[in-house]
Amino acid sequence: MKNTITLALCLFVSSLFGQDITITTPRTALIYKVGKNKRLYQSYFGLRKANGQYSDQRSEAFATGGMDFEFEPAIRAVHHDGNPSLELKYQQNKQFVLPDSTKRTDIYLFDEVYHTQVILHFLSYPGSDVLKTWTTISNPTQQDLLLTHFASAMLHFKSTNYWLTQFHGDWANEMQLQEHRLTSGIKTIDSKLIARADKYQAPHFFISVGEQAATEDKGEVMLGSLAYSGNFKLNFEIDNRNTLHGTFGINNYASSYTLHAQDSLVTPDFIFVYSGEGKGQASRALHHWARKYQVMDGQQPRLTLLNNWEATGMKFNEEKLAQLMKQASELGVDLFLLDDGWFGDKYPRDQDNSSLGDWVVDKKKLPNGISYLVKTAKKNKIKFGIWLEPEMISPKSQLFETHPDWVLQLPNRATHLQRNQLVLDLANPQVQDYLFSVVDDLFKENPNIAYIKWDCNRTVTNGYSPYLKDQQALMAISYVRGLYQVLQRLRAKYPNVPFMLCSGGGGRVDYEALKYFTEFWPSDNTDGLKRVYIQWGYSYFFPANTIAAHVTSWGKQSLKFRTDVAMSGKLGYDIDIAHFSNDEKTFSRNAVQNYKRLATLIEQGDLYRLLSPYEGNQAALMYVNEQKDKALLFVYYLDKQQAKQSNHLLLKGLDSHKNYEIREINRWLAEPTAWQSFSGTHLLSQGFALDKDQIGQLSSKVFEIRLAKTK
Ligand code: DGJ
């Protein structure tokens, strides 16, 4: 979690005992005030004002349970004598500038009677509207303290109406958008799945503040995302005075936390952006920040790849893989990724009912081992990557036979399998060591492995940690800590290998995991039409260089449609190209070349969502580079018969003072069209006319935009 040593390196700026604590970004202000009663109040949260005049509408900053706050508290503690209350009083605040120029504000609160200490931490970033906050709760006494509530963040909003935009889903249907007005009372979005934080419900959301929900470009809205890979809880509660209180953090369900004498709990980070210009601006701010400060190698180029899962499942041999590698090379991608099914000695992994845990090569399938595959890839001038599911164990495995006590499993109850597998007890340090050694040994034996896909195909149900014995309340939190511990060790030793975060599709996608992973697998559903919606959902929170998008044989749309959809994320393939016609091969090779030529624009550019697939019969989005001299436009025609369709697309993000040229690329067996010239003003205000005759259901178009050449 947080490294206290970094503080020592910081430049100390001030230690004020003042009354106002102001945290600002270029467009936002978050102001705290200390009341006469010495408690801390959030006085203002919203847009920054040039005149510095802010309304003062107070709500207790980190409201406690058991005293006078009548709603869901941010924190509730039960002391050794049974007193179930906290009264937090302001002590001091400190502001630091860290070596990377981020600014940290720590606000110290203290219970004068029971001595519990709470520090609210905030990080702001130069030029960015993103704020990160987390909380440290310390027990300096000699007795245990029981925490039943321990949020990362509490924020208050004052408006007439509030709208929640939430994202839900399931396997093959991730990140589906729902938006509704919040009514009085509490709305909770949570997860109790322990190992997966993005299945069913996502820890990412928007709160719009105003008469209407914010649109892409209009309205005040806060984007929030909890950086945590396990059980989470997001509470949105409208009180009797129509104030909205939000508490965001680890789910306290079955997880009351005992803070032992002299111990501290550091909560996960909550990341948020307040925008006065709709969701688009909030997303762009978050993407920028994520690439620069949070995502592993967020500003580095990504590898295009060919994965074998959809092509072969677990049925392959060396010859088949060699064929696929040759195809990958001919296609022009950078890497071949070997998926599930390569391992198991006593129990070869031919189906999903065995072998997880036995990470030794299946010699029957691959007699010459992984090193031979790495060499074959090299001969084909591509890199080699491999799939692992290290947190899991099959009951039919040698690992299970040796270590039945390493499994999360309830005593005296029937075993509950999902996909025929169980979850390892990551609370156990021995299991953590084992997990580390699985990956470490693989790299030691094959130092040229250039990519890892880290899967996680089930949730924890019927969970019980044999290691934690009578401390089961710690299981959910310890699991996630164990996972991070392993990932930290791996990243310390292997800092440069790209890792894909996968969880039976997008079952685990969050910003804490993305500190260790370069990208994620959004969904096993690669049907081009479904992906328009799924990738749209993720695009609100994650930049394109993290969203792996592969062309597969799912979906009835044309290869062009599926390719154009995949090209708006991080392009890959998961399909047997041997079945492609020559035309399909030519088209795909050309698409890969186009992607590589335009990868920086897609992966690092600013995203503008133009037309939502939820609102009409088209989806359209653009990437624009920082200089606003290059852009790429994707348009997808969907399958709704009656819905409105526009032939005039208002572009966004371009410079109205510049002139541009546009051509269509990625055309089916055709050269790009000739460049057409437009002024920036025209494209932004009149729009760009799409050729009506060429538009059909489930068709798509990609347009390249560049600055017009001056004559
Ligand atoms: C689920 C993943 O989402 C798929 O891409 C594939 O890796 C399978 N697991 C393999 O078991």
PDB file of C-alpha atoms and ligand atoms in Angstrom, residues 171 196 307 309-310 314 339-341 349 352 356 387 389 419 421 453 455-457 500 502-506 521 523-524 574, ligand 1:
ATOM      1  CA  TRP A 171     -19.446 -12.983 -18.326  1.00  0.00           C
ATOM      2  CA  ARG A 196     -12.891 -10.185  -8.852  1.00  0.00           C
ATOM      3  CA  ASN A 307      -3.602 -15.418 -29.359  1.00  0.00           C
ATOM      4  CA  TRP A 309      -7.434 -19.482 -27.569  1.00  0.00           C
ATOM      5  CA  GLU A 310     -10.305 -18.972 -29.994  1.00  0.00           C
ATOM      6  CA  MET A 314      -6.703 -26.579 -25.497  1.00  0.00           C
ATOM      7  CA  ASP A 339      -3.218 -19.595 -24.033  1.00  0.00           C
ATOM      8  CA  ASP A 340      -4.624 -22.217 -21.669  1.00  0.00           C
ATOM      9  CA  GLY A 341      -3.815 -25.928 -22.136  1.00  0.00           C
ATOM     10  CA  ARG A 349      -4.707 -30.015 -19.262  1.00  0.00           C
ATOM     11  CA  ASP A 352     -10.939 -27.345 -17.968  1.00  0.00           C
ATOM     12  CA  LEU A 356      -4.390 -25.770 -12.567  1.00  0.00           C
ATOM     13  CA  TRP A 387      -1.108 -17.688 -20.297  1.00  0.00           C
ATOM     14  CA  GLU A 389      -3.886 -18.694 -13.949  1.00  0.00           C
ATOM     15  CA  ARG A 419     -15.327 -24.046 -13.972  1.00  0.00           C
ATOM     16  CA  GLN A 421     -11.717 -25.207 -10.049  1.00  0.00           C
ATOM     17  CA  LYS A 453      -1.682 -13.214 -19.681  1.00  0.00           C
ATOM     18  CA  ASP A 455      -6.244 -15.133 -15.855  1.00  0.00           C
ATOM     19  CA  CYS A 456      -8.651 -15.647 -12.928  1.00  0.00           C
ATOM     20  CA  ASN A 457     -11.670 -17.694 -13.913  1.00  0.00           C
ATOM     21  CA  MET A 500      -2.480  -8.714 -19.452  1.00  0.00           C
ATOM     22  CA  CYS A 502      -7.752 -11.170 -17.456  1.00  0.00           C
ATOM     23  CA  SER A 503     -10.502 -12.669 -15.371  1.00  0.00           C
ATOM     24  CA  GLY A 504     -12.688 -14.860 -17.545  1.00  0.00           C
ATOM     25  CA  GLY A 505     -13.052 -11.723 -19.642  1.00  0.00           C
ATOM     26  CA  GLY A 506     -13.260  -8.478 -17.669  1.00  0.00           C
ATOM     27  CA  TRP A 521      -8.942  -8.341 -21.390  1.00  0.00           C
ATOM     28  CA  SER A 523     -14.524  -9.588 -22.296  1.00  0.00           C
ATOM     29  CA  ASP A 524     -14.565 -13.036 -23.837  1.00  0.00           C
ATOM     30  CA  ASP A 574      -7.487 -14.552 -31.720  1.00  0.00           C
TER      31      ASP A 574
HETATM   32  C1  DGJ B   1     -10.873 -17.001 -19.916  1.00  0.00           C
HETATM   33  C2  DGJ B   1     -10.236 -15.937 -20.759  1.00  0.00           C
HETATM   34  O1  DGJ B   1     -11.018 -14.794 -20.753  1.00  0.00           O
HETATM   35  C3  DGJ B   1     -10.017 -16.471 -22.164  1.00  0.00           C
HETATM   36  O2  DGJ B   1      -9.486 -15.476 -22.980  1.00  0.00           O
HETATM   37  C4  DGJ B   1      -9.114 -17.674 -22.113  1.00  0.00           C
HETATM   38  O3  DGJ B   1      -7.840 -17.276 -21.690  1.00  0.00           O
HETATM   39  C5  DGJ B   1      -9.698 -18.711 -21.168  1.00  0.00           C
HETATM   40  N1  DGJ B   1     -10.029 -18.166 -19.886  1.00  0.00           N
HETATM   41  C6  DGJ B   1      -8.736 -19.850 -20.986  1.00  0.00           C
HETATM   42  O4  DGJ B   1      -9.149 -20.732 -20.041  1.00  0.00           O
END
